[in-house]
PDB file of C-alpha atoms in Angstrom:
ATOM      1  CA  UNK A 138      11.235  -1.284  -9.055  1.00  0.00           C
ATOM      2  CA  UNK A 139      12.918   1.873  -7.843  1.00  0.00           C
ATOM      3  CA  UNK A 140      12.791   2.980  -4.241  1.00  0.00           C
ATOM      4  CA  UNK A 141      14.743   5.946  -2.965  1.00  0.00           C
ATOM      5  CA  UNK A 142      16.169   6.063   0.529  1.00  0.00           C
ATOM      6  CA  UNK A 143      17.284   9.586   1.441  1.00  0.00           C
ATOM      7  CA  UNK A 144      18.100   9.069   5.118  1.00  0.00           C
ATOM      8  CA  UNK A 145      21.426  10.357   6.377  1.00  0.00           C
ATOM      9  CA  UNK A 146      21.060   8.146   9.481  1.00  0.00           C
ATOM     10  CA  UNK A 147      20.825  11.086  11.867  1.00  0.00           C
ATOM     11  CA  UNK A 148      18.801  10.035  14.892  1.00  0.00           C
ATOM     12  CA  UNK A 149      15.558   8.507  13.715  1.00  0.00           C
ATOM     13  CA  UNK A 150      15.864   7.596  10.076  1.00  0.00           C
ATOM     14  CA  UNK A 151      14.502  10.484   8.061  1.00  0.00           C
ATOM     15  CA  UNK A 152      11.909   8.429   6.184  1.00  0.00           C
ATOM     16  CA  UNK A 153      10.315   7.542   9.522  1.00  0.00           C
ATOM     17  CA  UNK A 154      10.658  11.044  10.948  1.00  0.00           C
ATOM     18  CA  UNK A 155       9.655  13.053   7.881  1.00  0.00           C
ATOM     19  CA  UNK A 156       8.333  11.278   4.817  1.00  0.00           C
ATOM     20  CA  UNK A 157       7.414  14.416   2.899  1.00  0.00           C
ATOM     21  CA  UNK A 158      10.373  13.975   0.535  1.00  0.00           C
ATOM     22  CA  UNK A 159      10.173  10.193   0.185  1.00  0.00           C
ATOM     23  CA  UNK A 160       7.807   7.941  -1.678  1.00  0.00           C
ATOM     24  CA  UNK A 161       8.074   4.166  -1.736  1.00  0.00           C
ATOM     25  CA  UNK A 162       5.843   3.162  -4.615  1.00  0.00           C
ATOM     26  CA  UNK A 163       6.000  -0.571  -3.947  1.00  0.00           C
ATOM     27  CA  UNK A 164       4.471  -0.074  -0.499  1.00  0.00           C
ATOM     28  CA  UNK A 165       1.904   2.561  -1.481  1.00  0.00           C
ATOM     29  CA  UNK A 166       0.680   0.933  -4.678  1.00  0.00           C
ATOM     30  CA  UNK A 167       1.253  -2.560  -3.331  1.00  0.00           C
ATOM     31  CA  UNK A 168      -1.082  -1.919  -0.404  1.00  0.00           C
ATOM     32  CA  UNK A 169      -3.681  -0.439  -2.768  1.00  0.00           C
ATOM     33  CA  UNK A 170      -3.553  -3.492  -5.011  1.00  0.00           C
ATOM     34  CA  UNK A 171      -3.549  -5.870  -2.036  1.00  0.00           C
ATOM     35  CA  UNK A 172      -6.648  -4.066  -0.754  1.00  0.00           C
ATOM     36  CA  UNK A 173      -8.399  -4.799  -4.039  1.00  0.00           C
ATOM     37  CA  UNK A 174      -7.417  -8.453  -3.944  1.00  0.00           C
ATOM     38  CA  UNK A 175      -7.510 -10.308  -1.592  1.00  0.00           C
ATOM     39  CA  UNK A 176      -8.902  -7.898   1.035  1.00  0.00           C
ATOM     40  CA  UNK A 177     -12.002  -6.672  -0.803  1.00  0.00           C
ATOM     41  CA  UNK A 178     -12.400  -9.679  -3.079  1.00  0.00           C
ATOM     42  CA  UNK A 179     -11.854 -12.508  -0.575  1.00  0.00           C
ATOM     43  CA  UNK A 180     -12.092 -11.053   2.938  1.00  0.00           C
ATOM     44  CA  UNK A 181     -15.370  -9.192   2.361  1.00  0.00           C
ATOM     45  CA  UNK A 182     -18.587  -9.787   0.420  1.00  0.00           C
ATOM     46  CA  UNK A 183     -18.258  -6.596  -1.646  1.00  0.00           C
ATOM     47  CA  UNK A 184     -18.276  -8.430  -4.971  1.00  0.00           C
ATOM     48  CA  UNK A 185     -20.800 -11.142  -4.104  1.00  0.00           C
ATOM     49  CA  UNK A 186     -23.685  -9.438  -5.877  1.00  0.00           C
ATOM     50  CA  UNK A 187     -21.580  -7.374  -8.277  1.00  0.00           C
ATOM     51  CA  UNK A 188     -20.174  -9.659 -10.992  1.00  0.00           C
ATOM     52  CA  UNK A 189     -19.366  -6.727 -13.285  1.00  0.00           C
ATOM     53  CA  UNK A 190     -17.310  -5.042 -10.574  1.00  0.00           C
ATOM     54  CA  UNK A 191     -15.559  -8.331  -9.865  1.00  0.00           C
ATOM     55  CA  UNK A 192     -14.784  -8.657 -13.551  1.00  0.00           C
ATOM     56  CA  UNK A 193     -13.296  -5.153 -13.476  1.00  0.00           C
ATOM     57  CA  UNK A 194     -11.143  -6.084 -10.501  1.00  0.00           C
ATOM     58  CA  UNK A 195      -9.773  -9.157 -12.293  1.00  0.00           C
ATOM     59  CA  UNK A 196      -9.158  -7.166 -15.466  1.00  0.00           C
ATOM     60  CA  UNK A 197      -7.009  -4.662 -13.598  1.00  0.00           C
ATOM     61  CA  UNK A 198      -5.205  -7.433 -11.733  1.00  0.00           C
ATOM     62  CA  UNK A 199      -4.227  -8.823 -15.126  1.00  0.00           C
ATOM     63  CA  UNK A 200      -3.155  -5.348 -16.231  1.00  0.00           C
ATOM     64  CA  UNK A 201      -0.845  -4.957 -13.213  1.00  0.00           C
ATOM     65  CA  UNK A 202       0.616  -8.415 -13.861  1.00  0.00           C
ATOM     66  CA  UNK A 203       1.303  -7.452 -17.478  1.00  0.00           C
ATOM     67  CA  UNK A 204       3.249  -4.464 -16.223  1.00  0.00           C
ATOM     68  CA  UNK A 205       5.848  -6.825 -14.747  1.00  0.00           C
ATOM     69  CA  UNK A 206       6.414  -8.398 -18.149  1.00  0.00           C
ATOM     70  CA  UNK A 207       6.230  -5.224 -20.207  1.00  0.00           C
ATOM     71  CA  UNK A 208       8.301  -2.955 -17.968  1.00  0.00           C
ATOM     72  CA  UNK A 209      11.139  -5.448 -17.633  1.00  0.00           C
ATOM     73  CA  UNK A 210      10.773  -6.407 -21.285  1.00  0.00           C
ATOM     74  CA  UNK A 211      11.094  -2.834 -22.516  1.00  0.00           C
ATOM     75  CA  UNK A 212      14.086  -1.966 -20.371  1.00  0.00           C
ATOM     76  CA  UNK A 213      16.080  -5.179 -20.231  1.00  0.00           C
ATOM     77  CA  UNK A 214      14.797  -7.650 -22.836  1.00  0.00           C
ATOM     78  CA  UNK A 215      14.628  -5.570 -25.980  1.00  0.00           C
ATOM     79  CA  UNK A 216      10.827  -5.615 -26.222  1.00  0.00           C
ATOM     80  CA  UNK A 217       9.357  -3.301 -28.865  1.00  0.00           C
ATOM     81  CA  UNK A 218       6.335  -1.029 -28.416  1.00  0.00           C
ATOM     82  CA  UNK A 219       4.241  -3.026 -30.856  1.00  0.00           C
ATOM     83  CA  UNK A 220       5.029  -6.237 -28.954  1.00  0.00           C
ATOM     84  CA  UNK A 221       3.924  -4.639 -25.688  1.00  0.00           C
ATOM     85  CA  UNK A 222       0.700  -3.389 -27.264  1.00  0.00           C
ATOM     86  CA  UNK A 223       0.014  -6.886 -28.574  1.00  0.00           C
ATOM     87  CA  UNK A 224       0.244  -8.207 -25.002  1.00  0.00           C
ATOM     88  CA  UNK A 225      -2.293  -5.635 -23.808  1.00  0.00           C
ATOM     89  CA  UNK A 226      -4.584  -6.612 -26.661  1.00  0.00           C
ATOM     90  CA  UNK A 227      -4.219 -10.353 -26.083  1.00  0.00           C
ATOM     91  CA  UNK A 228      -4.411 -10.552 -22.294  1.00  0.00           C
ATOM     92  CA  UNK A 229      -6.101  -7.319 -21.149  1.00  0.00           C
ATOM     93  CA  UNK A 230      -8.401  -6.961 -24.169  1.00  0.00           C
ATOM     94  CA  UNK A 231      -7.393  -3.347 -24.590  1.00  0.00           C
ATOM     95  CA  UNK A 232      -6.583  -1.801 -27.970  1.00  0.00           C
ATOM     96  CA  UNK A 233      -7.474   1.738 -26.950  1.00  0.00           C
ATOM     97  CA  UNK A 234      -5.386   4.881 -26.719  1.00  0.00           C
ATOM     98  CA  UNK A 235      -5.164   4.284 -22.969  1.00  0.00           C
ATOM     99  CA  UNK A 236      -2.822   1.335 -23.517  1.00  0.00           C
ATOM    100  CA  UNK A 237      -0.646   3.479 -25.798  1.00  0.00           C
ATOM    101  CA  UNK A 238      -0.384   6.258 -23.207  1.00  0.00           C
ATOM    102  CA  UNK A 239       0.338   3.785 -20.407  1.00  0.00           C
ATOM    103  CA  UNK A 240       3.091   2.233 -22.472  1.00  0.00           C
ATOM    104  CA  UNK A 241       4.695   5.643 -22.945  1.00  0.00           C
ATOM    105  CA  UNK A 242       4.596   6.143 -19.183  1.00  0.00           C
ATOM    106  CA  UNK A 243       6.348   2.823 -18.582  1.00  0.00           C
ATOM    107  CA  UNK A 244       9.057   3.767 -21.056  1.00  0.00           C
ATOM    108  CA  UNK A 245       9.649   7.124 -19.381  1.00  0.00           C
ATOM    109  CA  UNK A 246       9.896   5.760 -15.822  1.00  0.00           C
ATOM    110  CA  UNK A 247      11.728   2.416 -15.718  1.00  0.00           C
ATOM    111  CA  UNK A 248      10.661   0.131 -12.891  1.00  0.00           C
ATOM    112  CA  UNK A 249       7.787   2.207 -11.526  1.00  0.00           C
ATOM    113  CA  UNK A 250       5.094   0.092 -13.155  1.00  0.00           C
ATOM    114  CA  UNK A 251       6.408  -3.070 -11.520  1.00  0.00           C
ATOM    115  CA  UNK A 252       5.922  -1.633  -8.028  1.00  0.00           C
ATOM    116  CA  UNK A 253       2.187  -2.364  -7.906  1.00  0.00           C
ATOM    117  CA  UNK A 254       2.317  -6.132  -8.239  1.00  0.00           C
ATOM    118  CA  UNK A 255       5.653  -6.546  -6.462  1.00  0.00           C
ATOM    119  CA  UNK A 256       4.271  -4.699  -3.449  1.00  0.00           C
ATOM    120  CA  UNK A 257       1.062  -6.746  -3.463  1.00  0.00           C
ATOM    121  CA  UNK A 258       2.899 -10.057  -3.745  1.00  0.00           C
ATOM    122  CA  UNK A 259       5.249  -9.085  -0.916  1.00  0.00           C
ATOM    123  CA  UNK A 260       2.387  -8.208   1.440  1.00  0.00           C
ATOM    124  CA  UNK A 261       0.583 -11.437   0.521  1.00  0.00           C
ATOM    125  CA  UNK A 262       3.763 -13.410   1.154  1.00  0.00           C
ATOM    126  CA  UNK A 263       4.170 -11.762   4.564  1.00  0.00           C
ATOM    127  CA  UNK A 264       0.518 -12.442   5.374  1.00  0.00           C
ATOM    128  CA  UNK A 265       0.884 -16.141   4.598  1.00  0.00           C
ATOM    129  CA  UNK A 266       4.146 -16.320   6.529  1.00  0.00           C
ATOM    130  CA  UNK A 267       2.577 -14.629   9.561  1.00  0.00           C
ATOM    131  CA  UNK A 268      -0.462 -16.913   9.424  1.00  0.00           C
ATOM    132  CA  UNK A 269       1.714 -20.005   9.108  1.00  0.00           C
ATOM    133  CA  UNK A 270       4.087 -19.017  11.907  1.00  0.00           C
ATOM    134  CA  UNK A 271       1.486 -17.797  14.405  1.00  0.00           C
ATOM    135  CA  UNK A 272      -1.210 -20.391  13.809  1.00  0.00           C
ATOM    136  CA  UNK A 273      -4.119 -19.752  16.185  1.00  0.00           C
ATOM    137  CA  UNK A 274      -2.479 -16.529  17.352  1.00  0.00           C
ATOM    138  CA  UNK A 275      -2.816 -15.029  13.880  1.00  0.00           C
ATOM    139  CA  UNK A 276      -5.226 -12.115  13.644  1.00  0.00           C
ATOM    140  CA  UNK A 277      -5.790 -10.500  10.257  1.00  0.00           C
ATOM    141  CA  UNK A 278      -6.705  -7.103  11.706  1.00  0.00           C
ATOM    142  CA  UNK A 279      -3.541  -7.085  13.796  1.00  0.00           C
ATOM    143  CA  UNK A 280      -1.483  -8.023  10.750  1.00  0.00           C
ATOM    144  CA  UNK A 281      -2.964  -5.151   8.753  1.00  0.00           C
ATOM    145  CA  UNK A 282      -2.341  -2.798  11.652  1.00  0.00           C
ATOM    146  CA  UNK A 283       1.313  -3.841  11.790  1.00  0.00           C
ATOM    147  CA  UNK A 284       1.768  -3.410   8.037  1.00  0.00           C
ATOM    148  CA  UNK A 285       0.317   0.100   8.101  1.00  0.00           C
ATOM    149  CA  UNK A 286       1.725   1.182  11.458  1.00  0.00           C
ATOM    150  CA  UNK A 287       5.144   2.005  10.008  1.00  0.00           C
ATOM    151  CA  UNK A 288       3.720   4.146   7.253  1.00  0.00           C
ATOM    152  CA  UNK A 289       5.258   4.553   3.836  1.00  0.00           C
ATOM    153  CA  UNK A 290       8.389   2.388   4.046  1.00  0.00           C
ATOM    154  CA  UNK A 291      10.706   0.265   1.880  1.00  0.00           C
ATOM    155  CA  UNK A 292       9.641  -3.353   1.458  1.00  0.00           C
ATOM    156  CA  UNK A 293      12.946  -4.534   2.915  1.00  0.00           C
ATOM    157  CA  UNK A 294      12.146  -2.731   6.160  1.00  0.00           C
ATOM    158  CA  UNK A 295       8.545  -3.982   6.166  1.00  0.00           C
ATOM    159  CA  UNK A 296       9.742  -7.560   5.823  1.00  0.00           C
ATOM    160  CA  UNK A 297      12.141  -7.257   8.775  1.00  0.00           C
ATOM    161  CA  UNK A 298       9.511  -5.492  10.871  1.00  0.00           C
ATOM    162  CA  UNK A 299       6.872  -8.185  10.276  1.00  0.00           C
ATOM    163  CA  UNK A 300       9.420 -10.894  11.030  1.00  0.00           C
ATOM    164  CA  UNK A 301      10.123  -9.187  14.352  1.00  0.00           C
ATOM    165  CA  UNK A 302       6.379  -8.921  15.012  1.00  0.00           C
ATOM    166  CA  UNK A 303       6.041 -12.670  14.393  1.00  0.00           C
ATOM    167  CA  UNK A 304       8.901 -13.377  16.782  1.00  0.00           C
ATOM    168  CA  UNK A 305       7.360 -11.206  19.503  1.00  0.00           C
ATOM    169  CA  UNK A 306       3.889 -12.760  19.267  1.00  0.00           C
ATOM    170  CA  UNK A 307       5.124 -16.303  18.820  1.00  0.00           C
ATOM    171  CA  UNK A 308       7.348 -16.167  21.895  1.00  0.00           C
ATOM    172  CA  UNK A 309       5.059 -13.964  24.024  1.00  0.00           C
ATOM    173  CA  UNK A 310       8.045 -11.699  24.504  1.00  0.00           C
ATOM    174  CA  UNK A 311       7.774  -8.833  26.999  1.00  0.00           C
ATOM    175  CA  UNK A 312      10.881  -6.949  25.978  1.00  0.00           C
ATOM    176  CA  UNK A 313      10.498  -3.207  25.561  1.00  0.00           C
ATOM    177  CA  UNK A 314      10.901  -3.583  21.802  1.00  0.00           C
ATOM    178  CA  UNK A 315       8.175  -6.210  21.552  1.00  0.00           C
ATOM    179  CA  UNK A 316       5.893  -4.172  23.778  1.00  0.00           C
ATOM    180  CA  UNK A 317       6.321  -1.204  21.458  1.00  0.00           C
ATOM    181  CA  UNK A 318       5.416  -3.420  18.489  1.00  0.00           C
ATOM    182  CA  UNK A 319       2.513  -5.452  19.855  1.00  0.00           C
ATOM    183  CA  UNK A 320       0.967  -2.961  22.247  1.00  0.00           C
ATOM    184  CA  UNK A 321       0.583   0.434  20.561  1.00  0.00           C
ATOM    185  CA  UNK A 322      -2.977   0.054  19.278  1.00  0.00           C
ATOM    186  CA  UNK A 323      -4.696   1.449  22.368  1.00  0.00           C
ATOM    187  CA  UNK A 324      -2.260   4.322  22.645  1.00  0.00           C
ATOM    188  CA  UNK A 325      -2.785   5.138  18.991  1.00  0.00           C
ATOM    189  CA  UNK A 326      -6.555   5.163  19.470  1.00  0.00           C
ATOM    190  CA  UNK A 327      -6.309   7.463  22.477  1.00  0.00           C
ATOM    191  CA  UNK A 328      -3.960   9.772  20.600  1.00  0.00           C
ATOM    192  CA  UNK A 329      -6.329   9.846  17.626  1.00  0.00           C
ATOM    193  CA  UNK A 330      -9.295  10.693  19.857  1.00  0.00           C
ATOM    194  CA  UNK A 331      -7.396  13.563  21.468  1.00  0.00           C
ATOM    195  CA  UNK A 332      -6.226  14.912  18.124  1.00  0.00           C
ATOM    196  CA  UNK A 333      -9.727  14.573  16.682  1.00  0.00           C
ATOM    197  CA  UNK A 334     -11.233  16.474  19.622  1.00  0.00           C
ATOM    198  CA  UNK A 335      -8.603  19.209  19.282  1.00  0.00           C
ATOM    199  CA  UNK A 336      -9.300  19.447  15.554  1.00  0.00           C
ATOM    200  CA  UNK A 337     -13.045  19.837  16.182  1.00  0.00           C
ATOM    201  CA  UNK A 338     -12.290  22.564  18.713  1.00  0.00           C
ATOM    202  CA  UNK A 339     -10.139  24.434  16.180  1.00  0.00           C
ATOM    203  CA  UNK A 340     -12.896  24.208  13.585  1.00  0.00           C
ATOM    204  CA  UNK A 341     -15.414  25.555  16.107  1.00  0.00           C
ATOM    205  CA  UNK A 342     -13.178  28.536  16.884  1.00  0.00           C
ATOM    206  CA  UNK A 343     -12.688  29.200  13.173  1.00  0.00           C
ATOM    207  CA  UNK A 344     -16.463  29.163  12.674  1.00  0.00           C
ATOM    208  CA  UNK A 345     -16.992  31.603  15.544  1.00  0.00           C
ATOM    209  CA  UNK A 346     -14.341  33.985  14.208  1.00  0.00           C
ATOM    210  CA  UNK A 347     -15.817  33.874  10.711  1.00  0.00           C
ATOM    211  CA  UNK A 348     -19.265  34.794  12.055  1.00  0.00           C
ATOM    212  CA  UNK A 349     -17.875  37.873  13.814  1.00  0.00           C
ATOM    213  CA  UNK A 350     -15.658  39.011  10.970  1.00  0.00           C
ATOM    214  CA  UNK A 351     -16.513  42.457   9.602  1.00  0.00           C
ATOM    215  CA  UNK A 352     -15.947  43.305   5.987  1.00  0.00           C
ATOM    216  CA  UNK A 353     -15.574  46.902   4.672  1.00  0.00           C
TER     217      UNK A 353
END
């Protein structure tokens, strides 16, 4: 897994202030994979009447797990291409050209393919830790809010942030730091509503201008 941290530690860390030049694949892809399973698969009834879709979800979960073995195998264990393709055939039931192209991608970008499952497992670990530590105070929606509230971030930061969130909730702390962690939801909603209203106003003005535009 490769994650790049470009901050020069000037004021707010640059990846929090401006993430346009940073991408933390383990968080981005990890959240996507976590959303597939367990969020959609276990926390909702999306797959209850869709066995084929559920099968597809499990197939791709297996594929992402294979990436851990194949990526590390190719770059540190001397695994050959034909050995990797045999794993796809045996465990993911895929002998198509797609597997060949994916394998080439893994070879050209060491570590990137591992980010998906590593990110998912980390978020699941933090979820179980939060649930265990908070007991009856645990709220899944709040946990998801806290995970996403910091945006695209390194897993090391996410882990420390969630641990601080647990500490704040567990101890009912009223420090300014804990208040900023546990109490921003309402402010965020109000800010979103204001921004949404302003955006609608801008669109309305654009529509009015376009109606009165004269073309030669």
